[in-house]
CSV table of C-alpha atoms in Angstrom, one decimal:
chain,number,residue,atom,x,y,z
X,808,UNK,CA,-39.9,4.4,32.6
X,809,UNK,CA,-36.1,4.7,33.5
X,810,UNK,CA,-34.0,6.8,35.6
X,811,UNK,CA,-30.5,7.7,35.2
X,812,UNK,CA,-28.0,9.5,37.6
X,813,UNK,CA,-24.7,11.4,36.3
X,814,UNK,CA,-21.5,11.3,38.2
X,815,UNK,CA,-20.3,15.2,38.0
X,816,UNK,CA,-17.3,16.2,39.4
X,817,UNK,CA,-16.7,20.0,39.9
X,818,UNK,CA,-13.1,21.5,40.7
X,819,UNK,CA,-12.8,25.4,41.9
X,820,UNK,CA,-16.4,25.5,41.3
X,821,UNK,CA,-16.0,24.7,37.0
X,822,UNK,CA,-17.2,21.7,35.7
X,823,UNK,CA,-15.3,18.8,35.0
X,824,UNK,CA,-16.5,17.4,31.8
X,825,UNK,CA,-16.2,13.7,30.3
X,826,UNK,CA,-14.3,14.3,27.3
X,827,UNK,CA,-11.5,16.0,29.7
X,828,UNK,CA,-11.4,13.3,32.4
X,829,UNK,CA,-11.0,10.6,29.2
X,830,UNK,CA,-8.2,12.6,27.7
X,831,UNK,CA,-6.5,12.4,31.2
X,832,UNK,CA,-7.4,8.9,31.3
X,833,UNK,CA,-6.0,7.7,28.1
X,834,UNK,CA,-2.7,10.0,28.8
X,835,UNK,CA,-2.3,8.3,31.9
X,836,UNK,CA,-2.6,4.9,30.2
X,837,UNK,CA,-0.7,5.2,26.8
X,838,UNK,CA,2.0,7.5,28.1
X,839,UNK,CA,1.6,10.4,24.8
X,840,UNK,CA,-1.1,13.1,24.0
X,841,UNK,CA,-0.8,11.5,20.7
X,842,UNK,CA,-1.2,8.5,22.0
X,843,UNK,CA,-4.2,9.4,24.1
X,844,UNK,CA,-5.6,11.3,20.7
X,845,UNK,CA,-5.6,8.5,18.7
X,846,UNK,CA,-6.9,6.2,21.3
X,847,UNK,CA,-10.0,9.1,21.8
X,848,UNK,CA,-10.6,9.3,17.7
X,849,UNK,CA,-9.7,13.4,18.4
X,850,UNK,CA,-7.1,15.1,17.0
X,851,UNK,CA,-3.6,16.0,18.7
X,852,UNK,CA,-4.7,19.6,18.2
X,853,UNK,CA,-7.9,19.1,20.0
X,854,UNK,CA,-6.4,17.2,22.9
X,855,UNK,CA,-3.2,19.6,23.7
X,856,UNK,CA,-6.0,22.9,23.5
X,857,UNK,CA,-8.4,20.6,25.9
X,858,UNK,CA,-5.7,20.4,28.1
X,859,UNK,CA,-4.3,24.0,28.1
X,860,UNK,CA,-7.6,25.0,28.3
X,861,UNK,CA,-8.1,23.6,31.8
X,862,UNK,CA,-4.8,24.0,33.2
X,863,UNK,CA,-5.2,28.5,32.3
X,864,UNK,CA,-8.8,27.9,33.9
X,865,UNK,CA,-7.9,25.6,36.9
X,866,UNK,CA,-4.2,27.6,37.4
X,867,UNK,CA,-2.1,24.6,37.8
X,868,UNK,CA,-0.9,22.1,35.5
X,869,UNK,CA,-2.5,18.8,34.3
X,870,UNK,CA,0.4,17.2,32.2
X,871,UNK,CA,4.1,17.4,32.4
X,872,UNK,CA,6.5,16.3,29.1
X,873,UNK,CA,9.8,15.7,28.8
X,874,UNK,CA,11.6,14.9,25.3
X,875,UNK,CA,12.0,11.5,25.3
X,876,UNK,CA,10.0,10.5,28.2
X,877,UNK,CA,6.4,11.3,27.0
X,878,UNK,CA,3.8,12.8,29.0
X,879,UNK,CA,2.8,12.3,32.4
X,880,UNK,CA,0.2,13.3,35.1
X,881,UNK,CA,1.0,16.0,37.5
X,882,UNK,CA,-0.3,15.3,41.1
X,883,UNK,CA,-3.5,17.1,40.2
X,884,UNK,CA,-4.3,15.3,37.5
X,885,UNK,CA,-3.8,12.0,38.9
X,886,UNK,CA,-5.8,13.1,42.0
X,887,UNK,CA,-8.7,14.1,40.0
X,888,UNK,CA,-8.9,10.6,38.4
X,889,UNK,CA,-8.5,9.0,41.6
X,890,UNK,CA,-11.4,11.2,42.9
X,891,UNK,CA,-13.4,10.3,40.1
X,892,UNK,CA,-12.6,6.5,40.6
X,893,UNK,CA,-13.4,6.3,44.3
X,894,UNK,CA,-16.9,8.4,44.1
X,895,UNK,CA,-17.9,6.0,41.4
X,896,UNK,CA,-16.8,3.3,43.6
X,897,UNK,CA,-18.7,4.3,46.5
X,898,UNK,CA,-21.8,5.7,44.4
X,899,UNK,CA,-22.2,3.0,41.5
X,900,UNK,CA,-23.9,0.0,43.7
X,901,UNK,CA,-26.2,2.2,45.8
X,902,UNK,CA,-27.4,4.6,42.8
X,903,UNK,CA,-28.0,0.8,40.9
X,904,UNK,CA,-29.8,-0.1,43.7
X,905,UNK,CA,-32.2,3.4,43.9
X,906,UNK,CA,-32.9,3.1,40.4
X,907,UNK,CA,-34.0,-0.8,40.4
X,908,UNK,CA,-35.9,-0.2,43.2
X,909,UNK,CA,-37.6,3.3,41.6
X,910,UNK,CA,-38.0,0.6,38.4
X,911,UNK,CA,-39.8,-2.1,40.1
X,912,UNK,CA,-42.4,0.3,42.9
X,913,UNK,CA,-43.6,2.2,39.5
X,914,UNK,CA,-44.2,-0.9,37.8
X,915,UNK,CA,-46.2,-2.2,40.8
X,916,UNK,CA,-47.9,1.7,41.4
X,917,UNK,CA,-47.0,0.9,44.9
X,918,UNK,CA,-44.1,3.0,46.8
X,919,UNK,CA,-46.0,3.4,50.4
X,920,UNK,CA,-44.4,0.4,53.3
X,921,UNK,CA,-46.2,-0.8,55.6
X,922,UNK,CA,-43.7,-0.4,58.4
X,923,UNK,CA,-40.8,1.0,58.9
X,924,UNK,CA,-37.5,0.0,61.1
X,925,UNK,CA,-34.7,2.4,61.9
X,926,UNK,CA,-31.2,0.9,62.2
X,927,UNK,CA,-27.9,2.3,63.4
X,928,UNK,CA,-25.2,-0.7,62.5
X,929,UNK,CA,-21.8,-1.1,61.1
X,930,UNK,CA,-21.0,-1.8,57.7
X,931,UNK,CA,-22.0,-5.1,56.1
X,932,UNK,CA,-22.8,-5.9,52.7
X,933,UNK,CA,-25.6,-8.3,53.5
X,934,UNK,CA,-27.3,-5.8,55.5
X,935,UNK,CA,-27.7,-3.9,51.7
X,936,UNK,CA,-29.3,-6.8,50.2
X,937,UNK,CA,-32.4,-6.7,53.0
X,938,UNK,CA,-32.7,-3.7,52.4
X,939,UNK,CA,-33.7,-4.2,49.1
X,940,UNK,CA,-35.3,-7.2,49.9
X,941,UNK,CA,-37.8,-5.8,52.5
X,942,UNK,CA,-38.4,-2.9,50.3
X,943,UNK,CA,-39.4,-5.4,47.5
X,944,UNK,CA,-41.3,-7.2,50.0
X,945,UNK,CA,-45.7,-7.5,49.8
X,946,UNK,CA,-46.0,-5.5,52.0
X,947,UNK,CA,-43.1,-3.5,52.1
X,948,UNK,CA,-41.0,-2.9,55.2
X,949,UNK,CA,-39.1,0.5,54.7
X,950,UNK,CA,-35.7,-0.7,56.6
X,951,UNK,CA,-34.1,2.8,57.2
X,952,UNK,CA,-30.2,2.2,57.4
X,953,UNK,CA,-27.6,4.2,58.9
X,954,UNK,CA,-24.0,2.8,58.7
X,955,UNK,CA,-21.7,3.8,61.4
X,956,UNK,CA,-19.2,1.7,63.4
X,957,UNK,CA,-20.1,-1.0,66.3
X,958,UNK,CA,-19.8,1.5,69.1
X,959,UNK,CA,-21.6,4.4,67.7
X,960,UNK,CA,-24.6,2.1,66.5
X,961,UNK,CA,-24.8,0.7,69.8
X,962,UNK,CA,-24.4,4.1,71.5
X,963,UNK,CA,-27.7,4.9,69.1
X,964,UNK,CA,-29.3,2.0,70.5
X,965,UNK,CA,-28.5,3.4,74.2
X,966,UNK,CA,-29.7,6.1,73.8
X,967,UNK,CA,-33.4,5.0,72.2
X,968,UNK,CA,-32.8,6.7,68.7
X,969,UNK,CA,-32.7,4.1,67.2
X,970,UNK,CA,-34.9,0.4,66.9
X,971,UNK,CA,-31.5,-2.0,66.2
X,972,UNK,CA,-28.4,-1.4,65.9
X,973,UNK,CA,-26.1,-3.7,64.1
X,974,UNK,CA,-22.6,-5.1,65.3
X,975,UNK,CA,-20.1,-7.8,64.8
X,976,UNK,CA,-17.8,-10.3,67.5
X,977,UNK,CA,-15.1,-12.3,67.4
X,978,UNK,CA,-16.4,-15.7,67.6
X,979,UNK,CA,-14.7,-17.9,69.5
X,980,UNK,CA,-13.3,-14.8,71.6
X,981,UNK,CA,-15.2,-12.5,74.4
X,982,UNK,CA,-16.4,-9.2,73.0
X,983,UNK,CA,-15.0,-6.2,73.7
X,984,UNK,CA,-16.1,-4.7,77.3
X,985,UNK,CA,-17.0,-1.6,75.8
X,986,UNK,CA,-19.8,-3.1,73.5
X,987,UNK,CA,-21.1,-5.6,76.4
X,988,UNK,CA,-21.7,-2.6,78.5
X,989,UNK,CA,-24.1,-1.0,76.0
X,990,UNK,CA,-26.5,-3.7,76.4
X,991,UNK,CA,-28.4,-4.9,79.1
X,992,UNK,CA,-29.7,-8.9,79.6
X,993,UNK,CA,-33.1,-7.7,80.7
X,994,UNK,CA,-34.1,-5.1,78.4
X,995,UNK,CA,-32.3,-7.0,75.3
X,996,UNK,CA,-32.3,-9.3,72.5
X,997,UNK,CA,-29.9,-10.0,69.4
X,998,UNK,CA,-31.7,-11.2,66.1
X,999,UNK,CA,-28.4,-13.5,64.1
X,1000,UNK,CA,-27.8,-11.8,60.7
X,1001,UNK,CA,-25.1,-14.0,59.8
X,1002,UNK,CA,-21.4,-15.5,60.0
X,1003,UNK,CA,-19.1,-13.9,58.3
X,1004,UNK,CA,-15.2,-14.2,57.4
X,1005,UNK,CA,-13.1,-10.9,58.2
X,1006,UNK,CA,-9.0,-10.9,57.1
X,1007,UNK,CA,-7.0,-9.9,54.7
X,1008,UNK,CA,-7.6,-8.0,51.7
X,1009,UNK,CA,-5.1,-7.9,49.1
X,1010,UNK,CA,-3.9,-6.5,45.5
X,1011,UNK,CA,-5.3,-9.1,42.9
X,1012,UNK,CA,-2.4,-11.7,43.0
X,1013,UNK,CA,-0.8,-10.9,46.2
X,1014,UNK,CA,2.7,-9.4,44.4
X,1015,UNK,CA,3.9,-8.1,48.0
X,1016,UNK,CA,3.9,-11.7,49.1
X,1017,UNK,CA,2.2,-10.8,52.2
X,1018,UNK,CA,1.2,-13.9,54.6
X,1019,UNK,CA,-0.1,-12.6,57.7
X,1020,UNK,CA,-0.5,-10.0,60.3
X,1021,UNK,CA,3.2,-10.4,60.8
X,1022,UNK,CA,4.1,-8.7,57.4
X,1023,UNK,CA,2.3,-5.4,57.4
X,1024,UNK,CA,5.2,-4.1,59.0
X,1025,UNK,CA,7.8,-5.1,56.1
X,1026,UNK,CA,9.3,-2.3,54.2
X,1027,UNK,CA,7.0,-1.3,51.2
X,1028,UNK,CA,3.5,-2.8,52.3
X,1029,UNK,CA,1.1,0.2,52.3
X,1030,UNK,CA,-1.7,-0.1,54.8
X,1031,UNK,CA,-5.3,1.3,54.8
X,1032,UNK,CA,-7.3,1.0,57.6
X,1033,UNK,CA,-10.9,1.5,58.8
X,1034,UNK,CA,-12.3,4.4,60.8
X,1035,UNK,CA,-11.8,4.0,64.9
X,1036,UNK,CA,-14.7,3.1,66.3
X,1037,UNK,CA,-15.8,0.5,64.1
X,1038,UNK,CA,-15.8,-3.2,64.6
X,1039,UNK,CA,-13.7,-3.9,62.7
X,1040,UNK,CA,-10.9,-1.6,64.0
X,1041,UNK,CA,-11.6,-2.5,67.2
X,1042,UNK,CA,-10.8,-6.7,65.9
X,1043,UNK,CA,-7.7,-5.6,64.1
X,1044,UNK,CA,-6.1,-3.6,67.0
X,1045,UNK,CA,-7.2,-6.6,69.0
X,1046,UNK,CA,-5.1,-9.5,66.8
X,1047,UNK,CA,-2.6,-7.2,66.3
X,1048,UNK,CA,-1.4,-7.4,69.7
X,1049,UNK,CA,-2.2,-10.9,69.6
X,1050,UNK,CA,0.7,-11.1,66.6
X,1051,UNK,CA,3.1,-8.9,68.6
X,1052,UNK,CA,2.5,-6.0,66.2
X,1053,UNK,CA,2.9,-2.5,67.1
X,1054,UNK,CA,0.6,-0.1,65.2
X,1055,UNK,CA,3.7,2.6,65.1
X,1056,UNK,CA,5.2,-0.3,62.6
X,1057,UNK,CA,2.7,-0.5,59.8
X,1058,UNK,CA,2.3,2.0,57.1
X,1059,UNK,CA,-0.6,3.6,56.5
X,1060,UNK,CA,-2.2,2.8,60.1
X,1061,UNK,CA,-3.3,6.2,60.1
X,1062,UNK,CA,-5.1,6.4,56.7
X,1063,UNK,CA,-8.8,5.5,57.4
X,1064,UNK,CA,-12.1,4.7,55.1
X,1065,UNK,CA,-15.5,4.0,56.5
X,1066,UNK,CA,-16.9,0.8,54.7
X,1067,UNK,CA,-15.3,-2.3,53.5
X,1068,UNK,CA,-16.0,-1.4,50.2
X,1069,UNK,CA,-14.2,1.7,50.6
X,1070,UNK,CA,-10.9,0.0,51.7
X,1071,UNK,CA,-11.3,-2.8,49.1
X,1072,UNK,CA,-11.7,0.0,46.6
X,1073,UNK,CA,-8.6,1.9,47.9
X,1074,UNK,CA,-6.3,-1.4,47.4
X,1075,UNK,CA,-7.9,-1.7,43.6
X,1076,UNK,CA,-7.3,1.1,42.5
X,1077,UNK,CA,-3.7,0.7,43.7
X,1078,UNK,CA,-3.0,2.9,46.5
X,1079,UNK,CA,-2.7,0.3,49.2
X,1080,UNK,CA,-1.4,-3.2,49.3
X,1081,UNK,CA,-3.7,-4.7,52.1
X,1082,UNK,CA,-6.6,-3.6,54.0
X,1083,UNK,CA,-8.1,-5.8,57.1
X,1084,UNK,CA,-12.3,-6.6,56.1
X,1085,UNK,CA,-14.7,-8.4,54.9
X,1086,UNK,CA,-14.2,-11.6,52.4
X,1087,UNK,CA,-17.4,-10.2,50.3
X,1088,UNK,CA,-15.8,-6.8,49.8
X,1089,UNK,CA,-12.5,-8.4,48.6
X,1090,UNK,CA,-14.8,-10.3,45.7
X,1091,UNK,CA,-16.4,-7.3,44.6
X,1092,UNK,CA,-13.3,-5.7,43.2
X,1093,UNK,CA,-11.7,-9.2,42.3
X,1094,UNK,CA,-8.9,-9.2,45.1
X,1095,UNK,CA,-7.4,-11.4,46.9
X,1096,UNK,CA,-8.0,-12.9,50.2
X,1097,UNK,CA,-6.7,-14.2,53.2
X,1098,UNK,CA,-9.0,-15.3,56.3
X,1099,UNK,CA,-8.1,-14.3,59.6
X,1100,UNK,CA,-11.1,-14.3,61.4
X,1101,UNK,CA,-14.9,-15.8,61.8
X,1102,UNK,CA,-17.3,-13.4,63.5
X,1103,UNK,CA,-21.1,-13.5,64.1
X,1104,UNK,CA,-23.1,-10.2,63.0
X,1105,UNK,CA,-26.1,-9.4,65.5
X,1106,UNK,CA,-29.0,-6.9,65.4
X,1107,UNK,CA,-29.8,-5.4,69.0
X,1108,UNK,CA,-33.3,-4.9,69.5
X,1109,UNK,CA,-35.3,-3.7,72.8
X,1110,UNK,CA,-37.8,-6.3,73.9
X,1111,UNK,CA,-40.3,-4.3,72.8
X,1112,UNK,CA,-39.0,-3.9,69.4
X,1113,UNK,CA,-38.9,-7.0,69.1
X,1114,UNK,CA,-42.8,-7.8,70.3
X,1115,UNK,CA,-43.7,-5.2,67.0
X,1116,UNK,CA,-45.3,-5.9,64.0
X,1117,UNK,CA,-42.4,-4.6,62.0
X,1118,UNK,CA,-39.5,-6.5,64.0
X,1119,UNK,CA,-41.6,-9.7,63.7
X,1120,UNK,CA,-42.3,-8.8,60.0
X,1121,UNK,CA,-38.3,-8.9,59.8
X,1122,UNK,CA,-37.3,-11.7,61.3
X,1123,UNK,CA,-39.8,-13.1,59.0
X,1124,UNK,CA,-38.0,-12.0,56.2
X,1125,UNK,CA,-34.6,-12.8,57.5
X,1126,UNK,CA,-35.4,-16.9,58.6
X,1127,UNK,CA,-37.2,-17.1,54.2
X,1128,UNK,CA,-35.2,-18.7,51.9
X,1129,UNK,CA,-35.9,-16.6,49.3
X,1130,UNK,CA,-33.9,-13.7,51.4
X,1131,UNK,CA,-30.6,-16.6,51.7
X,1132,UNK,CA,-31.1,-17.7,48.2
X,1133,UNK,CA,-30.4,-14.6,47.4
X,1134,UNK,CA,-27.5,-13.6,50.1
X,1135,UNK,CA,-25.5,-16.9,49.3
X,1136,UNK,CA,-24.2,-14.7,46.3
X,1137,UNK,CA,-21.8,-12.7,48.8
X,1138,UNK,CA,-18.8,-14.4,49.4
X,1139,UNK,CA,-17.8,-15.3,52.8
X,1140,UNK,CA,-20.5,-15.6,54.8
X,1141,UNK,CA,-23.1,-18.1,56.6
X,1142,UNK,CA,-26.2,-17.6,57.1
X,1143,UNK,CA,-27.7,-21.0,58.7
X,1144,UNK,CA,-29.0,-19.0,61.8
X,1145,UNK,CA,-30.3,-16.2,60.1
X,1146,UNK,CA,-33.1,-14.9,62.3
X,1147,UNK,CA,-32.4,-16.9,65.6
X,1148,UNK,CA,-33.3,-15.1,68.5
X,1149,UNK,CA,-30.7,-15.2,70.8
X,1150,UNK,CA,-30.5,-13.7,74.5
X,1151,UNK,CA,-27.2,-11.4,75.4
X,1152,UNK,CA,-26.0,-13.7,77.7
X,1153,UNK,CA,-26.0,-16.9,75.7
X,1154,UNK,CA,-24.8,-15.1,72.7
X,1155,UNK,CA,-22.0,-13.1,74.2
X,1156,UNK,CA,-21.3,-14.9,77.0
């Protein structure tokens, strides 16, 4: 039994369908409609009605020519293959992910957990692979994820809506006030995930040259950044006043995804030079990678939680070494005290 999903784009309400987002890929590529016809096995005919078609249906143009200088995408076209690019991006690894695990619960005839743990935390790629692991797990532990940055996680925690809540430090630094406040040394404990490596991601090969906090300011390095809130903003804002760095002087300070993956995906597909995140997220999309940073990812938990069948169930899972066999894939991180208990004072200081 298999399951499929379709990625399906729709602009102005019409579809978008494969054959036209091809024939913009191609033309984008090989620089010609007949170019891009060849390449597709259609002919020229074919491609230049495709294309009128949807520009008379969508009201702006897809394609501009010039004699001489070939064809080329108009701002709408190369946003709509940019659109298509980063919702693959973002969609590909989970919808893998739903349909291995739909795969392996039919082949057992068992889809029911056992017990179930809710969890506010900021974005880590490690925190995706137990998932999968739990779920996979006899029994099954459903672990319900919810990604959000450090603060808001924690403010979940706060607030009782949620049973951990995942967030990352600095190391060898003091954490920011803001996240020691939310929790408290009597009714708290942190469960260790992991070390991990956070710094500089870059365009495969580095061609801006870029060496350091120092040079995001130069002329011609395009920034993206994550969203405020997160941990990771909250680190980068902190070294950059470390380095002497003025937000006001980078490019692109402003422009804001919401995972790593999201910002390692924005540098790949060319429309940033640099991005400040995980090593693991860099690897995925094959770019380069320059540490800046060590930090140690924690799961909050109330005492209580912790006492629980399902918290025990996960720590369980989390000190196995079947669950690191399988996380020493991801580059970048340590996990020799996964599933230490720790107390907020000793961890945090």
């Amino acid at each position: 039994m298999k399951l499929s999903f379709v990625l399906q784009l729709t602009l102005d309400g019409r579809e978008l369908d494969r054959r036209l987002m091809e024939l913009l890929e191609a033309l984008h590529a090989l620089g010609s409609i007949a170019a891009a016809a060849r390449h597709l096995g259609c002919s020229y005919r074919f491609a230049w009605n495709r294309l009128r078609e949807a520009e008379s249906a969508y009201g702006r143009p897809l394609v501009t020519m010039a004699p001489g200088r070939g064809a080329h995408l108009t701002a709408l076209g190369l946003g709509l293959l940019e659109a298509r690019a980063r919702a693959a991006a973002e969609a590909e690894p989970a919808l893998r992910r739903t349909t291995a695990q739909f795969e392996r619960a039919m082949a057992r005839g068992d889809t029911a957990a056992s017990h179930r743990l809710t969890l506010a935390a900021s974005h880590d790629l490690a925190l995706i692979e137990l998932k999968d692991f739990c779920l996979l797990a006899r029994p099954p532990l459903d672990l319900d994820i919810r990604f959000r940055g450090s603060l808001d996680a924690l403010g979940e925690h706060v607030r009782g809506r949620c049973d951990l809540a995942g967030f990352h430090v600095d190391a060898q630094s003091a954490p920011e006030p803001t996240i020691r406040r939310c929790l408290s040394v009597r009714r708290d404990q942190l469960i260790v995930l992991g070390e991990r490596s956070q710094g500089l991601m870059l365009a495969p090969g580095n061609p801006k040259a870029i060496g350091g906090l120092k040079d995001l300011s130069r002329k011609g390095v395009r920034f993206v950044n994550r969203q405020a809130g997160s941990g990771t903003r909250l680190l980068f804002d902190r070294l950059l006043v470390s380095a002497g760095r003025s937000r006001s002087e980078i490019r692109g300070y402003e422009t804001e995804e919401f995972t790593h993956v999201a910002v390692a995906a924005t540098i790949a597909s060319g429309h940033a030079d640099v991005g400040f995140g995980i090593q693991a997220a860099a690897a995925t999309y094959g770019l380069a990678f320059l540490p800046v940073v060590a930090e140690t990812y924690y799961l909050a938990a109330r005492r209580t939680t912790i006492d629980s069948d399902a918290a025990r169930q996960l720590i369980g899972h989390l000190r196995s070494a079947s669950l690191r066999k399988r996380l020493r894939r991801l580059k970048g991180y340590d996990f020799a005290a996964c599933g230490t208990l720790m107390e907020v004072d000793e961890a945090l200081g």
